[in-house]
Each structure stands twice: as C-alpha cells, then as structure tokens.
Coordinates of C-alpha atoms and ligand atoms in Angstrom, one line a residue:
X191 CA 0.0 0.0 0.0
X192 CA 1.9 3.0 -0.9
X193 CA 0.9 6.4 0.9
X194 CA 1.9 9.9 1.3
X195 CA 5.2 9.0 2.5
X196 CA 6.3 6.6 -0.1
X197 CA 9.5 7.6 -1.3
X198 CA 10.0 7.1 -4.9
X199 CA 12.5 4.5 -7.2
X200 CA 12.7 3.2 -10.9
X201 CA 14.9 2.3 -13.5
X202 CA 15.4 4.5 -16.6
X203 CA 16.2 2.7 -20.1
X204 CA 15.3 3.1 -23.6
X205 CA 13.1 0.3 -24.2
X206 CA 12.4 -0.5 -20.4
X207 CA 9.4 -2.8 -20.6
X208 CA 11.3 -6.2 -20.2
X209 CA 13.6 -4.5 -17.6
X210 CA 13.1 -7.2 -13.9
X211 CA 14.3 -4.8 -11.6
X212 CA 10.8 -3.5 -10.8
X213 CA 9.9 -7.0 -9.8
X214 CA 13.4 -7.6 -8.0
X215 CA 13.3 -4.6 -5.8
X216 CA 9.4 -4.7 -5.2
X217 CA 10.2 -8.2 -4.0
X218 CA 13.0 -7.0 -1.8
X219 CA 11.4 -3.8 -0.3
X220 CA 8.3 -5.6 0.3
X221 CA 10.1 -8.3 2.1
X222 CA 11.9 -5.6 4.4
X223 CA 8.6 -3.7 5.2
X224 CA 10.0 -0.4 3.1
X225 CA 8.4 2.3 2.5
X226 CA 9.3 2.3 -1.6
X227 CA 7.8 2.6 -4.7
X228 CA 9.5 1.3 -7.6
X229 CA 8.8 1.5 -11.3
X230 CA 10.4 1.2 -14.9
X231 CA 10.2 4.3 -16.7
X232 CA 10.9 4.5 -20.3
X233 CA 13.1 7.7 -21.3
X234 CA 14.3 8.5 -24.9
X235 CA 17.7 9.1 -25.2
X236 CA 16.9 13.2 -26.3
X237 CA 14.7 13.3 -23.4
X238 CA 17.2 12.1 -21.1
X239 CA 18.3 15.6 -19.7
X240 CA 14.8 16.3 -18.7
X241 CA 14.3 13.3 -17.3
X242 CA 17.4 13.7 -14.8
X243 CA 15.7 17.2 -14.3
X244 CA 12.3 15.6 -13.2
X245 CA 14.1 13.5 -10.5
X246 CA 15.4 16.1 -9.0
X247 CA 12.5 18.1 -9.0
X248 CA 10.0 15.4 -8.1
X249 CA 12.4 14.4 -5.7
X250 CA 12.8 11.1 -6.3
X251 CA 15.2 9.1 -3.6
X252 CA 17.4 7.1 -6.9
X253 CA 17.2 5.4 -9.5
X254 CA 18.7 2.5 -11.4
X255 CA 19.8 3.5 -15.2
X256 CA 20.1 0.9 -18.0
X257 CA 21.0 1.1 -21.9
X258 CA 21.3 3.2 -23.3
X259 CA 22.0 5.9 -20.6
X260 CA 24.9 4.5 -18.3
X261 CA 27.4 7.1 -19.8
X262 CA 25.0 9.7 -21.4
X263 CA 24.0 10.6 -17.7
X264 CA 27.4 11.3 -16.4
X265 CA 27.2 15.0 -17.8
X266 CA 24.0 15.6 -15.6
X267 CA 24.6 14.0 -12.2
X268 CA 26.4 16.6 -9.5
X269 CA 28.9 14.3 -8.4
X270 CA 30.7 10.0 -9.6
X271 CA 31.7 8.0 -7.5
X272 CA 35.1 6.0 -8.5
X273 CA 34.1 2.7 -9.5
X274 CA 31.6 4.8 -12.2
X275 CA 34.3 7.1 -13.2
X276 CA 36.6 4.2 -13.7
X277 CA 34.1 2.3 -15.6
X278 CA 32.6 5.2 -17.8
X279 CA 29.0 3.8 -16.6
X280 CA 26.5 4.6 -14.1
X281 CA 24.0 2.3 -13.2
X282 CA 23.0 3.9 -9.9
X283 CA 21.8 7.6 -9.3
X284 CA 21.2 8.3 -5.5
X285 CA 19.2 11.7 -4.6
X286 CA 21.3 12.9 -1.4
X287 CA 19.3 16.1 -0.7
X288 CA 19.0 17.5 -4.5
X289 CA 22.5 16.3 -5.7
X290 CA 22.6 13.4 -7.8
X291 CA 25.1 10.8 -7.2
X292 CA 26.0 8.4 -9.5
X293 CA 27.8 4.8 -9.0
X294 CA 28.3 1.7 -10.6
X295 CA 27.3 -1.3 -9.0
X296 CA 28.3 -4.0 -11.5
X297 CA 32.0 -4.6 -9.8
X298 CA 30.2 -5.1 -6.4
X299 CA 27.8 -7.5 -8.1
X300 CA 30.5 -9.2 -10.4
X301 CA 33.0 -9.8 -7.0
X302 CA 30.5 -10.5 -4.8
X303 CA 28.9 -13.5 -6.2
X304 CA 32.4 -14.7 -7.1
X305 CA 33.5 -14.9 -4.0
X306 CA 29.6 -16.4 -2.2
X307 CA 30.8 -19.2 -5.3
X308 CA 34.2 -19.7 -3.5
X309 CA 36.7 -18.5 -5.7
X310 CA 39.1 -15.8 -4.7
X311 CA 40.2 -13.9 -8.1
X312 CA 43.9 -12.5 -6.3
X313 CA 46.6 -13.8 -7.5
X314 CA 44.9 -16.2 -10.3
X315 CA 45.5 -16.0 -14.1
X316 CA 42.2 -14.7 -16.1
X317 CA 41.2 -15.3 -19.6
X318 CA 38.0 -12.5 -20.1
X319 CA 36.3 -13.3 -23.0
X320 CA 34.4 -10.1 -24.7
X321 CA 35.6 -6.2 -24.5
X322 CA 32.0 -4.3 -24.1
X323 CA 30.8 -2.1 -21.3
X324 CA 29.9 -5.4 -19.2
X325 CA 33.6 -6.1 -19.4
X326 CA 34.6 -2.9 -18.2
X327 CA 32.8 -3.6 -14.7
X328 CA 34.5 -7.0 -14.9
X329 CA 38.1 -5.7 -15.5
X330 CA 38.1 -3.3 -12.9
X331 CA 36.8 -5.8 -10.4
X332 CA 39.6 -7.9 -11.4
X333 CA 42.3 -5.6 -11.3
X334 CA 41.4 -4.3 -7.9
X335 CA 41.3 -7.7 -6.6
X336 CA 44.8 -8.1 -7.4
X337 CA 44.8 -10.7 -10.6
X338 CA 47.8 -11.7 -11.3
X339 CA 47.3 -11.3 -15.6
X340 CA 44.3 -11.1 -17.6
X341 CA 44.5 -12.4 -21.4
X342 CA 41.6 -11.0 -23.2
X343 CA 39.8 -12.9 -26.1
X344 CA 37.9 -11.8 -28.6
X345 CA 36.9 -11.8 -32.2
X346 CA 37.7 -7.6 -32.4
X347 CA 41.3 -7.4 -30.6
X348 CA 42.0 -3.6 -32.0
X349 CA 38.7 -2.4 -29.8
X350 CA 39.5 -4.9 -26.8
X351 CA 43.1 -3.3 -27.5
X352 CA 41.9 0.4 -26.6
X353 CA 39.9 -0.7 -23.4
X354 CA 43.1 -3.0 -22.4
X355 CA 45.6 0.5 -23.1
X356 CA 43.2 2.2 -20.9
X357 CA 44.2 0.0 -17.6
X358 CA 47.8 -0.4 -18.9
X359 CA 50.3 0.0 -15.3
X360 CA 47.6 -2.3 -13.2
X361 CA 48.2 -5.5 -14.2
X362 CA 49.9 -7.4 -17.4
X363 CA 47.0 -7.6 -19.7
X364 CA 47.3 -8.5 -23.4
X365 CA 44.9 -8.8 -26.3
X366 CA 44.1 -11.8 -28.5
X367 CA 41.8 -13.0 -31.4
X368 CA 40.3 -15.7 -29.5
X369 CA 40.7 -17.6 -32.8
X370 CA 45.1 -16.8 -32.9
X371 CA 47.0 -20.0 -32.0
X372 CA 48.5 -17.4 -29.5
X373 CA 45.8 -17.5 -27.1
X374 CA 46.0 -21.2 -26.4
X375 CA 48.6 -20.2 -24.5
X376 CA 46.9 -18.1 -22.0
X377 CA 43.9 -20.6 -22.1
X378 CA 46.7 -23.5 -21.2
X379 CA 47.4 -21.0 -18.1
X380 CA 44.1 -19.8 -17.1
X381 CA 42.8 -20.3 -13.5
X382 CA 39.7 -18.3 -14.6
X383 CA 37.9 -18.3 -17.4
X384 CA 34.8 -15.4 -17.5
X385 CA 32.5 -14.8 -20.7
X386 CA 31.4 -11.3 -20.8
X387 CA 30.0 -11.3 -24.3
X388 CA 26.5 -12.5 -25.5
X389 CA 27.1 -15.2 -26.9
X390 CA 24.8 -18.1 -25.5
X391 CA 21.9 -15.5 -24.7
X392 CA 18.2 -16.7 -24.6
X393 CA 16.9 -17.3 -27.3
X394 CA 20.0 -18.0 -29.1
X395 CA 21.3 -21.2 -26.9
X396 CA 23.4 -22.4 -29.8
X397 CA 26.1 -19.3 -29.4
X398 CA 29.3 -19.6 -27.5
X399 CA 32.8 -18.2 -27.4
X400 CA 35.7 -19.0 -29.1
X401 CA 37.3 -21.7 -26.6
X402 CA 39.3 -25.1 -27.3
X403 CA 38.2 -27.0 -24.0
X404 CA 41.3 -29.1 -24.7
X405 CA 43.9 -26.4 -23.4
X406 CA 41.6 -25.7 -20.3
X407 CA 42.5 -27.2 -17.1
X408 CA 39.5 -29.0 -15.5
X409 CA 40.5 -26.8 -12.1
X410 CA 39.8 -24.2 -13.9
X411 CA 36.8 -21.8 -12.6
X412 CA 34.1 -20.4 -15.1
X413 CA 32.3 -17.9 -14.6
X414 CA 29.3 -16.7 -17.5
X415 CA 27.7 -13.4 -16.7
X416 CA 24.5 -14.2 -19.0
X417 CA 21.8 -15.1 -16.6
X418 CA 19.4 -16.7 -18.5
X419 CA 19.8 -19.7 -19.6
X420 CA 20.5 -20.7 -16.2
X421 CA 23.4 -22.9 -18.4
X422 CA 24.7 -21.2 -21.1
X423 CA 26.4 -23.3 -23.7
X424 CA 29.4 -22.2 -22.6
X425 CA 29.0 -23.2 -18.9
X426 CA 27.8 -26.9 -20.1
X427 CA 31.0 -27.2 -22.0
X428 CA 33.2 -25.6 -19.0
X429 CA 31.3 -28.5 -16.5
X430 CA 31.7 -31.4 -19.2
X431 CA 35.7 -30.4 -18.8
X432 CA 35.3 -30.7 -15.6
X433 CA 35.5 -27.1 -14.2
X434 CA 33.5 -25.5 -11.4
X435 CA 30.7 -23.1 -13.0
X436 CA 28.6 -19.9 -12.2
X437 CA 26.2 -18.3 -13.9
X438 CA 25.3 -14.3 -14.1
X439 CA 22.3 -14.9 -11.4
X440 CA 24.6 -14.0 -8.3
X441 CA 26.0 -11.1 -10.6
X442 CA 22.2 -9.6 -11.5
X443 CA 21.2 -10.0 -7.9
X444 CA 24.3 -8.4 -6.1
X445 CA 24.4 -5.7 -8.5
X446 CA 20.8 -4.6 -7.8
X447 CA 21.3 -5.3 -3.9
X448 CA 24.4 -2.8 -3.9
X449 CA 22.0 0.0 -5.1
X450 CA 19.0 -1.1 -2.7
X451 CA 21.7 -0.2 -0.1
X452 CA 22.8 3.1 -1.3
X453 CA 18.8 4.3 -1.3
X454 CA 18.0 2.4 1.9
X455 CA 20.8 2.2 3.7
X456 CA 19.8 -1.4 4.6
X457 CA 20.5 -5.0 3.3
X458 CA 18.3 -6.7 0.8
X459 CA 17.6 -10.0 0.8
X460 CA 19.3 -11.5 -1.9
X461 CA 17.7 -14.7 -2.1
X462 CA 14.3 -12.9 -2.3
X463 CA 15.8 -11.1 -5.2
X464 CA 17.0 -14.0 -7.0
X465 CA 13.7 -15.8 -6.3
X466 CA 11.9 -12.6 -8.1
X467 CA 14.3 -12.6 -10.9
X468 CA 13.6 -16.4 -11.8
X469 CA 9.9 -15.8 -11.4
X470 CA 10.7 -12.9 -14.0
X471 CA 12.3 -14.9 -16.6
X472 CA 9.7 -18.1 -16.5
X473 CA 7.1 -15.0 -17.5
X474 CA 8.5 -13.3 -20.1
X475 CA 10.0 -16.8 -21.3
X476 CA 6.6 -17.8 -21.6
Ligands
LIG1422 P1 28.2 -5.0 -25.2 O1 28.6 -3.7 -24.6 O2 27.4 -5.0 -26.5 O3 29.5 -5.9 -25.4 C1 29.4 -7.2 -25.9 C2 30.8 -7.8 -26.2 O4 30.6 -9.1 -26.7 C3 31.7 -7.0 -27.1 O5 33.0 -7.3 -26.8 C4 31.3 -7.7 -28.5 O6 32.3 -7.6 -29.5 C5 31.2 -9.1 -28.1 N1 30.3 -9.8 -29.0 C6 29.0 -9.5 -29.2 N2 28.5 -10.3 -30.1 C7 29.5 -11.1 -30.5 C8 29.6 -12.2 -31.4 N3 28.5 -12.6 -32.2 N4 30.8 -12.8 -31.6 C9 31.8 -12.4 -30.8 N5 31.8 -11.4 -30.0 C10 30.6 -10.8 -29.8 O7 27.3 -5.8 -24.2 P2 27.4 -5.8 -22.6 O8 26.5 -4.7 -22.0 O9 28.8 -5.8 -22.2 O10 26.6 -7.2 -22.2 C11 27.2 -8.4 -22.5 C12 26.5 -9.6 -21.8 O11 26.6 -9.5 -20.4 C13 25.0 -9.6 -22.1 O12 24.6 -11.0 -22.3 C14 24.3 -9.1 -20.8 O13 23.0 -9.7 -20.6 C15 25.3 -9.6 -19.8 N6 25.4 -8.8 -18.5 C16 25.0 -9.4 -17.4 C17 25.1 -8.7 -16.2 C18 24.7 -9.3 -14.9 O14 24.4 -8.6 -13.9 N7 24.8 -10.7 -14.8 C19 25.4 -7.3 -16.2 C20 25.7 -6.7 -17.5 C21 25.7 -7.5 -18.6 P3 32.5 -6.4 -30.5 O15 33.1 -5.3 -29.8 O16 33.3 -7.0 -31.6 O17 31.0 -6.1 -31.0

C-alpha cells in the first residue's frame, strides 16, 4: 500500500518494458517492510536531460539506469563515485538532498557472487572473453582484486586493445583473437575463465565463445555473466571439462542489492531477489 510517505525509485532505459528490476526490488522492499515505490520508466535518449531534471525536482530518492544511458547521464549528475568514473557507466543515481550521485554497482555484483561461489580472483590468471561495457565492470573488479594477468579474447582485438591501453600499469594484460594460435597459451594458463560477451543469450542457446576446452584445465573456474539460460552453452561445455561453473544470477542479484543499499541504507535479501528474478524470466520466457 503505498501512501503519502512513499519515497520514490525506478529504472530509466530506452526500451524498459522487459527491464526485472521492478519485480526484484518490489520483492526486496516488500520483504523488508520499506516504504518504496519502484517502477520502470521509459526515457528517450533526447529526453534524457529532462528526465534527470524531473528526479530532481519530483524528488525522487534514486534510480537505477540501463542502456542506453549509463554514460549519457554522467554529464547531468552533480557528483561520480570511483568505481563509475573508472568504468565510464552509471547504473546507480542516489538523490542525497537535491544532488545526484552516480555509482556503478556492477564490480560489487560481479565480486561479490564470485567470492559467495568460492573463488578468490587475487593472484589467479584470467582469460576475459568479450571487450564491451559489461567487461569494463569485470576488468576493474579484477584488477582491484589483485589478478595476477588477464588475457583478453575476442573476435575484435584492436577495440578490446583500446579498453586494455586504458588499464595499462595495473596489471599485465594482453589482447588476442580468440581464434590466434596465440591464445591457447593463455587458455593453457588460465585459472579463470569469465565470458562477458552475449554469446549463448536466450533465445539464441546455440552461441558460444571462441574456446578449445582441450587447453583448459578442469580446475579451472568459469564464470558466465549471461543469466538466462540458467546454463549457457558455454558453462555446459566448462562443466563437461570438468570445471567448477557460475552463472550471471549472483552477478544480476548483487548488483541490484548494492543499489537497494545506497537508497535504503539497509540490506536486501538477496535470495528474495534472485527468487523474483527467476519468477521474471519463467514469465516473459513464456
Ligand atoms: P556489449 O557492450 O554489447 O559488449 C558485448 C561484447 O561481446 C563485445 O566485446 C562484443 O564484441 C562481443 N560480442 C557481441 N556479439 C558477438 C559475437 N557474435 N561474436 C563475438 N563477440 C561478440 O554488451 P554488454 O552490455 O557488455 O553485455 C554483454 C552480456 O553481459 C549480455 O549478455 C548481458 O546480458 C550480460 N550482462 C550481465 C550482467 C549481470 O548482472 N549478470 C550485467 C551486465 C551485462 P564487438 O566489440 O566486436 O562487438
């Protein structure tokens, strides 16, 4: 029952409609007796000014912001925090008394369920698979967990090359055509394998990336950030080697609880948020 007090939340995206946040954060305010209202609102990228304007003005305690806004809305927020800066993507604005903060929750997420699966990333040898703005949250998480190397594959290495120049003097990070001979090598070494590209993606199950299981070493971890399928292609192949698997689930959920606590100051439930992002999927799966 909202009421005069109900403090406001949403996400903003350009299309919006198929966005599950509004059912993961319902579930999670709901289930810690909050005050919140939460809803998707669609906002066209020319409008997206305005619609930073209108939060401010209606007062609006945050919201979350999806493509294709996470670097448009820099420019209007009043202050970025360093994850977000570092990443060149919000995906979190909080109202603090008129001035609009902006984070990025991704890393959180990313970390966070890595570590819930067991795996500690410092020290361990990567292979990242994909260069996009996903990968960006995934990199930086990485780095600042202390990896010891992270061999990048994809099928585009002088745009992965740009994003890798950009972190150059963290760690030793090199860039590969996941279909070179060369990257066997860093698949022969990998501790850690993590897809961060599409590939795999409901409703195309058939797609995976680029990777000769043969080189892989069944103690390898693998980690796909795609959360639906539950298994990806990719995963299935990474558990038939023998490797210990995670999907994006853990990733989806921690990502949105990291923001619940910025507005609320509180912990969500995470488990009620997972259980609201299945329910989600299995309804707009059909
Ligand atoms: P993006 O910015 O479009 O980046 C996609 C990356 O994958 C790029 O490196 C792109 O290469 C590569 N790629 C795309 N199609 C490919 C293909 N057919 N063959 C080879 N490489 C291909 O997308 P994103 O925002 O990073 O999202 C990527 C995935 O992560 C999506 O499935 C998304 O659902 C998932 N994700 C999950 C979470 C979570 O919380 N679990 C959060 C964010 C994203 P080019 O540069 O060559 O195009």
């Amino acid at each position: 029952m909202f009421t005069g007090k109900t403090q406001n939340l949403g996400v903003m995206g350009y299309p919006v409609a198929h966005s599950l946040s509004p059912a993961m954060h319902n579930a999670a305010l709901q289930a810690a007796a909050l005050d919140y209202a939460y809803i998707a609102m669609p906002v066209a990228p020319e409008q997206l000014k305005e619609a930073v304007m209108g939060l401010r003005g209606l007062g609006f305690r945050g919201v979350n912001v999806t493509i294709p806004h996470k670097t448009a809305i820099m420019e209007y927020l009043d202050f970025i925090d360093e994850d977000a800066r570092i990443i060149g993507a919000v995906n979190t604005v909080v109202n603090k008394a008129g001035q609009l903060h902006g984070y990025n929750t991704d890393r959180i997420g990313f970390i966070q369920a890595l570590q819930q699966a067991g795996f500690q990333p410092a020290g361990k040898q990567v292979v990242l698979l994909g260069a996009g703005g996903a990968a960006r949250a995934v990199l930086w998480g990485l780095i600042k967990e202390r990896v010891a190397s992270i061999h990048i594959g994809v099928r585009n290495p002088g745009k992965a090359q740009l994003l890798a120049t950009e972190f150059q003097g963290t760690v030793p990070i090199e860039v590969f055509d996941w279909q070179d001979p060369g990257f066997q090598q860093g698949l022969q070494q990998a501790d850690f394998l993590v897809n961060t590209t599409p590939l795999g993606m409901y409703p195309r199950l058939d797609g995976a990336p680029v990777v000769d299981w043969q080189y892989v070493s069944p103690q390898a971890f693998v980690y796909d950030i795609i959360y639906t399928p539950v298994k990806t292609k990719f995963l299935q192949q990474a558990e038939d080697r023998g490797c210990q698997i995670l999907n994006g689930e853990g990733m989806l959920a921690g990502q949105g609880a990291a923001a619940f606590q910025l507005w609320t100051g509180q912990k969500a439930d995470i488990a009620v948020m997972k259980q609201a992002l299945r329910q989600g999927l299995r309804q707009a799966q059909g």
